[in-house]
Short mmCIF file of C-alpha atoms in Angstrom, two decimals:
data_model
loop_
_atom_site.label_atom_id
_atom_site.label_comp_id
_atom_site.label_asym_id
_atom_site.label_seq_id
_atom_site.Cartn_x
_atom_site.Cartn_y
_atom_site.Cartn_z
CA MET A 1 -27.46 19.25 -35.11
CA ALA A 2 -23.61 20.70 -33.94
CA ALA A 3 -21.40 18.27 -32.50
CA GLY A 4 -21.59 19.83 -29.08
CA ALA A 5 -25.27 19.92 -28.97
CA LEU A 6 -25.73 16.27 -29.83
CA SER A 7 -23.23 15.53 -27.26
CA THR A 8 -25.43 17.26 -24.52
CA ALA A 9 -28.62 15.55 -25.87
CA LEU A 10 -26.73 12.18 -25.79
CA THR A 11 -25.38 12.85 -22.08
CA ARG A 12 -29.18 13.89 -20.91
CA THR A 13 -30.53 10.82 -22.48
CA LEU A 14 -28.24 8.48 -20.94
CA ALA A 15 -28.98 10.28 -17.36
CA LEU A 16 -32.57 9.57 -17.81
CA ILE A 17 -31.64 5.81 -18.46
CA TYR A 18 -28.70 5.22 -15.84
CA PRO A 19 -29.37 8.27 -13.38
CA PRO A 20 -26.22 9.41 -11.79
CA SER A 21 -25.37 7.80 -8.54
CA CYS A 22 -22.72 7.81 -5.81
CA ALA A 23 -19.37 6.44 -7.07
CA ALA A 24 -18.88 4.40 -3.82
CA CYS A 25 -22.05 3.21 -2.79
CA GLY A 26 -24.48 3.42 -5.76
CA THR A 27 -27.30 5.96 -3.73
CA ALA A 28 -28.85 8.62 -6.20
CA THR A 29 -26.84 11.78 -6.54
CA ALA A 30 -27.18 14.87 -8.61
CA ASP A 31 -24.06 14.56 -10.70
CA PRO A 32 -22.25 11.55 -12.43
CA GLY A 33 -18.96 10.54 -10.74
CA ALA A 34 -20.09 12.39 -7.03
CA PHE A 35 -20.24 11.03 -3.60
CA CYS A 36 -23.47 11.15 -1.71
CA PRO A 37 -22.98 13.03 1.80
CA SER A 38 -22.51 9.88 3.77
CA CYS A 39 -19.74 8.53 1.69
CA TRP A 40 -18.08 11.81 1.20
CA SER A 41 -18.22 12.61 4.92
CA GLY A 42 -16.57 9.07 5.36
CA LEU A 43 -13.71 9.71 3.45
CA ARG A 44 -10.81 10.76 5.56
CA LEU A 45 -8.93 13.62 3.46
CA ILE A 46 -5.62 13.86 3.93
CA GLU A 47 -4.71 17.61 4.51
CA GLU A 48 -1.67 19.69 6.31
CA PRO A 49 0.09 18.89 8.71
CA ARG A 50 1.78 16.02 7.21
CA CYS A 51 5.24 14.25 6.67
CA ASP A 52 6.60 16.01 3.65
CA ARG A 53 8.85 12.94 2.82
CA LEU A 54 5.90 10.39 3.11
CA GLY A 55 2.48 12.39 3.06
CA ILE A 56 1.33 10.79 6.38
CA PRO A 57 -0.88 12.91 8.27
CA PHE A 58 -0.05 14.47 11.73
CA ALA A 59 -2.55 14.28 14.21
CA VAL A 60 -1.82 17.35 15.69
CA ASP A 61 -0.65 20.87 13.96
CA LEU A 62 2.73 21.93 15.79
CA GLY A 63 2.60 25.06 13.60
CA ILE A 64 6.30 24.78 12.77
CA GLY A 65 6.23 24.56 9.14
CA GLN A 66 7.40 21.75 6.88
CA LEU A 67 7.76 18.51 9.16
CA VAL A 68 9.55 15.17 8.53
CA SER A 69 8.16 12.09 10.40
CA PRO A 70 10.41 9.84 12.53
CA LEU A 71 9.65 6.90 10.03
CA ALA A 72 10.99 8.92 7.15
CA PHE A 73 14.09 9.54 9.21
CA ALA A 74 14.53 5.73 10.13
CA ALA A 75 13.61 4.61 6.77
CA PRO A 76 14.53 7.24 4.20
CA PRO A 77 12.21 6.39 0.95
CA VAL A 78 13.97 5.98 -2.40
CA PHE A 79 11.63 8.62 -3.78
CA ALA A 80 11.75 12.16 -2.87
CA ARG A 81 8.28 12.96 -1.92
CA ALA A 82 4.79 11.20 -1.81
CA ARG A 83 1.32 12.23 -1.50
CA ALA A 84 -2.16 10.66 -1.27
CA ALA A 85 -5.66 11.99 -1.24
CA VAL A 86 -7.46 9.89 1.41
CA LEU A 87 -6.62 7.40 4.04
CA TYR A 88 -7.62 3.96 3.18
CA ASP A 89 -10.58 3.45 5.28
CA ASP A 90 -13.85 1.81 4.71
CA VAL A 91 -15.35 3.99 1.76
CA ALA A 92 -11.67 4.55 0.11
CA ARG A 93 -11.40 0.60 0.29
CA ARG A 94 -14.58 0.37 -1.31
CA LEU A 95 -13.66 2.58 -4.13
CA VAL A 96 -10.31 0.84 -4.86
CA HIS A 97 -12.14 -2.43 -4.87
CA ARG A 98 -14.80 -1.34 -7.43
CA LEU A 99 -12.35 0.05 -9.69
CA LYS A 100 -10.05 -2.79 -9.42
CA TYR A 101 -12.28 -5.86 -9.20
CA GLU A 102 -15.57 -4.71 -10.08
CA ASP A 103 -14.62 -3.07 -13.69
CA ARG A 104 -15.75 0.23 -12.72
CA LEU A 105 -13.40 2.03 -14.80
CA ASP A 106 -15.49 5.19 -14.36
CA LEU A 107 -14.34 5.68 -10.86
CA ALA A 108 -10.76 6.30 -12.49
CA LYS A 109 -11.58 10.05 -13.31
CA PRO A 110 -13.16 11.18 -9.85
CA MET A 111 -10.45 9.35 -7.87
CA ALA A 112 -7.87 11.14 -10.29
CA ARG A 113 -9.25 14.65 -9.44
CA MET A 114 -8.96 13.91 -5.74
CA MET A 115 -5.30 12.94 -6.39
CA ALA A 116 -4.61 15.87 -8.54
CA GLY A 117 -5.95 17.90 -5.67
CA ALA A 118 -3.75 16.46 -3.11
CA GLY A 119 -0.83 16.25 -5.24
CA GLY A 120 -0.76 19.79 -6.91
CA ALA A 121 3.10 20.58 -5.63
CA LEU A 122 4.18 17.51 -7.01
CA ILE A 123 2.66 17.71 -10.13
CA ALA A 124 3.70 21.07 -10.75
CA GLU A 125 7.37 19.84 -10.59
CA SER A 126 7.22 16.84 -12.44
CA ASP A 127 8.18 16.33 -16.18
CA CYS A 128 6.30 13.18 -16.77
CA VAL A 129 3.94 10.80 -15.62
CA VAL A 130 4.63 6.85 -14.87
CA PRO A 131 1.76 4.18 -13.73
CA VAL A 132 3.01 1.67 -11.61
CA PRO A 133 3.01 -1.41 -13.93
CA LEU A 134 1.45 -4.58 -13.75
CA HIS A 135 2.90 -7.99 -14.52
CA ARG A 136 1.77 -9.15 -17.94
CA TRP A 137 -0.17 -12.14 -16.75
CA ARG A 138 -1.67 -10.27 -14.22
CA LEU A 139 -2.72 -7.39 -16.83
CA TRP A 140 -4.03 -10.02 -19.09
CA ARG A 141 -6.22 -11.54 -16.13
CA ARG A 142 -7.47 -8.19 -15.05
CA ARG A 143 -7.59 -6.60 -18.47
CA PHE A 144 -6.75 -3.04 -17.43
CA ASN A 145 -3.95 -1.37 -15.04
CA GLN A 146 -5.82 0.73 -12.53
CA ALA A 147 -2.76 2.94 -11.97
CA ALA A 148 -2.51 3.66 -15.70
CA LEU A 149 -6.30 4.58 -15.52
CA LEU A 150 -5.71 7.14 -12.52
CA ALA A 151 -2.52 8.35 -14.35
CA ARG A 152 -3.69 9.19 -17.84
CA PRO A 153 -6.44 12.15 -16.31
CA ILE A 154 -3.80 13.44 -14.21
CA ALA A 155 -1.43 13.72 -16.99
CA GLU A 156 -3.89 15.11 -19.37
CA GLY A 157 -5.14 17.76 -16.94
CA ALA A 158 -1.65 18.86 -16.13
CA GLY A 159 -0.53 18.75 -19.68
CA LEU A 160 2.20 16.25 -18.92
CA PRO A 161 3.50 13.31 -20.99
CA LEU A 162 2.27 10.23 -19.75
CA ALA A 163 4.66 7.37 -20.25
CA PRO A 164 3.07 3.91 -19.44
CA THR A 165 5.85 1.84 -21.00
CA ALA A 166 8.83 3.58 -19.33
CA LEU A 167 8.72 1.11 -16.55
CA ALA A 168 8.04 -2.84 -16.79
CA ARG A 169 7.32 -5.14 -14.24
CA VAL A 170 9.51 -8.07 -15.43
CA ARG A 171 8.94 -10.55 -12.55
CA ALA A 172 5.74 -11.92 -11.32
CA THR A 173 5.37 -11.48 -7.70
CA ARG A 174 2.87 -13.24 -5.26
CA THR A 175 0.22 -10.74 -3.63
CA GLN A 176 1.50 -8.38 -1.30
CA VAL A 177 -1.34 -9.06 1.17
CA GLY A 178 -0.67 -10.09 4.41
CA LEU A 179 3.37 -9.80 3.92
CA SER A 180 5.46 -7.80 6.70
CA ARG A 181 7.19 -4.82 5.57
CA ALA A 182 10.58 -6.93 4.98
CA ALA A 183 8.71 -9.54 3.18
CA ARG A 184 7.08 -7.22 0.87
CA ALA A 185 10.56 -5.50 -0.15
CA GLU A 186 12.05 -8.93 -0.65
CA ASN A 187 9.03 -10.10 -2.63
CA LEU A 188 9.52 -6.82 -5.13
CA ALA A 189 13.33 -7.09 -5.41
CA GLY A 190 14.04 -6.83 -8.76
CA ALA A 191 10.61 -6.91 -10.17
CA PHE A 192 10.83 -3.59 -11.92
CA ARG A 193 13.13 -2.79 -14.77
CA VAL A 194 13.09 0.55 -17.50
CA PRO A 195 13.46 -1.34 -20.76
CA PRO A 196 16.34 -0.09 -22.76
CA SER A 197 13.87 0.92 -25.71
CA ALA A 198 12.19 3.47 -23.19
CA ARG A 199 15.19 5.11 -21.40
CA HIS A 200 14.77 7.96 -23.41
CA LEU A 201 11.23 8.59 -22.21
CA ILE A 202 12.61 9.37 -18.70
CA ALA A 203 16.27 10.34 -19.10
CA GLY A 204 16.73 13.24 -17.07
CA ARG A 205 13.10 13.72 -16.22
CA ARG A 206 11.44 14.29 -13.03
CA ILE A 207 8.90 11.54 -12.72
CA LEU A 208 5.57 11.31 -11.06
CA LEU A 209 5.08 7.73 -10.17
CA ILE A 210 1.26 6.56 -9.92
CA ASP A 211 -0.58 4.04 -8.17
CA ASP A 212 -3.80 3.40 -6.41
CA VAL A 213 -2.57 2.47 -2.51
CA MET A 214 0.63 3.06 -0.80
CA THR A 215 0.78 0.34 2.09
CA THR A 216 4.46 -0.05 3.28
CA ARG A 217 6.02 1.97 0.49
CA SER A 218 7.80 -1.06 -0.58
CA THR A 219 6.19 -0.74 -4.26
CA ALA A 220 7.02 2.67 -4.50
CA ASN A 221 10.65 2.38 -3.64
CA ALA A 222 11.12 -0.72 -5.81
CA ALA A 223 9.84 1.12 -8.74
CA SER A 224 11.44 4.48 -7.94
CA ARG A 225 14.78 2.65 -7.60
CA ALA A 226 14.20 1.05 -11.35
CA LEU A 227 13.05 4.58 -12.50
CA ILE A 228 16.60 6.31 -11.09
CA ARG A 229 18.64 3.33 -12.30
CA GLY A 230 17.45 3.85 -15.67
CA GLY A 231 18.01 7.54 -15.95
CA ALA A 232 15.51 9.32 -14.23
CA ALA A 233 16.55 12.42 -12.50
CA SER A 234 14.04 12.27 -9.46
CA VAL A 235 10.84 10.43 -8.52
CA ASN A 236 7.65 11.53 -6.75
CA VAL A 237 4.91 9.24 -5.85
CA LEU A 238 1.06 10.11 -6.00
CA THR A 239 -1.50 7.59 -4.73
CA PHE A 240 -5.27 7.65 -4.26
CA ALA A 241 -5.06 6.27 -0.80
CA LEU A 242 -2.59 5.50 2.01
CA VAL A 243 -2.73 2.87 4.59
CA GLY A 244 -2.03 3.82 8.33
CA ASP A 245 -3.22 6.34 11.01
CA PRO A 246 -2.17 9.83 11.59
CA ILE A 247 1.20 10.29 13.41
CA GLY A 248 0.75 11.38 16.95
#
């Protein structure tokens, strides 16, 4: 039997044993990695108009081209631009939680597909994909880095090099949950570094930084600052979800 036919037969057999289910809630679906109608309608996709710097959607389309939010003017980010696929609501939170804490590694591919759709312009102008790293002790406990799982299919789909070792988390930080914006920034100060042995991977390159969720931009700013200090030409950020409500 040819390899392709064998693969198809195996896929069909597995589908009989493990019927496809919704990536978010587990309800039966027609295709693996798909969402049921209820969960799909519950995802708040981020579309235009949105802040060109931060990727935050505007509630009203003013019809005047690219817009920059007051927040981007008040606190300019270290990175050039950020994009996210969805707002961090109930369904998005469930997906992120299942990926990170329930070992649902299969969710990375459908989530990455949504990210690639939302960040097509950023991907097109990137030279290299870098996931936000975990500290080695947290990686040891979790056994995987969810950002790296999302970054791999994005890099492969775009034909870009993936550099998971280009950025290191050199200082263990306490969880960011419940911290204010200022406390998050302080918590992450000096947490990232480009190892000298990895500088050639990013030198002069336009980096696409990947993470699962952007909350206050503290992690993205700290990681971007380290990449630029390490020799990167620029950094854009692409995440699956964005915490916050539309502007206006």
